[in-house]
């Protein structure tokens, strides 16, 4: 089996890691009530999720992007 080595200093890896941190900060603020409940603020979430995005809930139910966004709203 071949192993994969990731260069943590690579600019693409750094950009991906920063996007994860930024999106996590958005979710913490949005769900914690520290973010204004405006369309402008929520756009951050909408722009991050691809049209084909799905999420599997703990119950095993697969949710579409629209269902997830609706739940978060």
Tab-separated table of C-alpha atoms in Angstrom:
chain	number	residue	atom	x	y	z
A	1	UNK	CA	0.000	0.000	0.000
A	2	UNK	CA	1.286	3.405	-0.968
A	3	UNK	CA	1.482	6.149	1.631
A	4	UNK	CA	0.642	9.780	0.993
A	5	UNK	CA	2.843	12.549	2.293
A	6	UNK	CA	1.301	15.987	2.701
A	7	UNK	CA	3.507	19.047	2.905
A	8	UNK	CA	1.833	21.130	5.620
A	9	UNK	CA	3.728	24.191	4.386
A	10	UNK	CA	2.320	23.926	0.850
A	11	UNK	CA	0.207	27.012	0.025
A	12	UNK	CA	-2.791	24.905	-1.039
A	13	UNK	CA	-2.710	22.961	2.242
A	14	UNK	CA	-2.444	26.236	4.151
A	15	UNK	CA	-5.396	27.712	2.224
A	16	UNK	CA	-7.543	24.628	2.865
A	17	UNK	CA	-6.699	24.669	6.575
A	18	UNK	CA	-7.562	28.380	6.792
A	19	UNK	CA	-10.901	27.780	5.049
A	20	UNK	CA	-11.719	25.071	7.605
A	21	UNK	CA	-10.863	27.418	10.493
A	22	UNK	CA	-12.902	30.254	8.974
A	23	UNK	CA	-15.950	28.081	8.313
A	24	UNK	CA	-15.740	26.610	11.814
A	25	UNK	CA	-15.666	30.127	13.239
A	26	UNK	CA	-18.750	31.014	11.189
A	27	UNK	CA	-20.670	27.957	12.456
A	28	UNK	CA	-19.677	28.652	16.064
A	29	UNK	CA	-20.833	32.266	15.759
A	30	UNK	CA	-24.003	31.427	13.804
A	31	UNK	CA	-25.143	28.606	16.049
A	32	UNK	CA	-24.028	30.421	19.199
A	33	UNK	CA	-26.035	33.532	18.376
A	34	UNK	CA	-22.999	35.787	18.061
A	35	UNK	CA	-23.550	36.272	14.338
A	36	UNK	CA	-26.313	38.554	13.068
A	37	UNK	CA	-29.154	36.453	11.578
A	38	UNK	CA	-29.005	38.219	8.213
A	39	UNK	CA	-28.936	36.940	4.646
A	40	UNK	CA	-25.569	38.629	4.227
A	41	UNK	CA	-24.046	36.763	7.178
A	42	UNK	CA	-25.604	33.435	6.146
A	43	UNK	CA	-24.224	33.789	2.624
A	44	UNK	CA	-20.881	32.602	4.046
A	45	UNK	CA	-22.428	29.194	4.652
A	46	UNK	CA	-24.322	29.077	1.364
A	47	UNK	CA	-21.174	29.847	-0.611
A	48	UNK	CA	-19.169	27.152	1.169
A	49	UNK	CA	-21.533	24.262	0.388
A	50	UNK	CA	-21.416	22.905	-3.167
A	51	UNK	CA	-24.711	22.374	-5.020
A	52	UNK	CA	-24.207	18.605	-4.690
A	53	UNK	CA	-23.472	18.804	-0.931
A	54	UNK	CA	-25.162	16.220	1.253
A	55	UNK	CA	-24.901	15.446	4.949
A	56	UNK	CA	-25.662	12.205	6.724
A	57	UNK	CA	-27.433	12.849	10.021
A	58	UNK	CA	-26.666	10.716	13.090
A	59	UNK	CA	-29.914	8.865	12.373
A	60	UNK	CA	-28.506	7.788	9.005
A	61	UNK	CA	-30.804	10.026	6.968
A	62	UNK	CA	-29.093	11.756	4.033
A	63	UNK	CA	-29.931	15.460	3.850
A	64	UNK	CA	-29.621	17.577	0.710
A	65	UNK	CA	-27.877	20.946	0.631
A	66	UNK	CA	-31.291	22.685	0.658
A	67	UNK	CA	-32.391	20.669	3.703
A	68	UNK	CA	-29.190	21.448	5.597
A	69	UNK	CA	-29.373	25.148	4.752
A	70	UNK	CA	-33.033	25.206	5.757
A	71	UNK	CA	-32.243	23.573	9.089
A	72	UNK	CA	-29.391	25.998	9.772
A	73	UNK	CA	-31.521	29.004	8.899
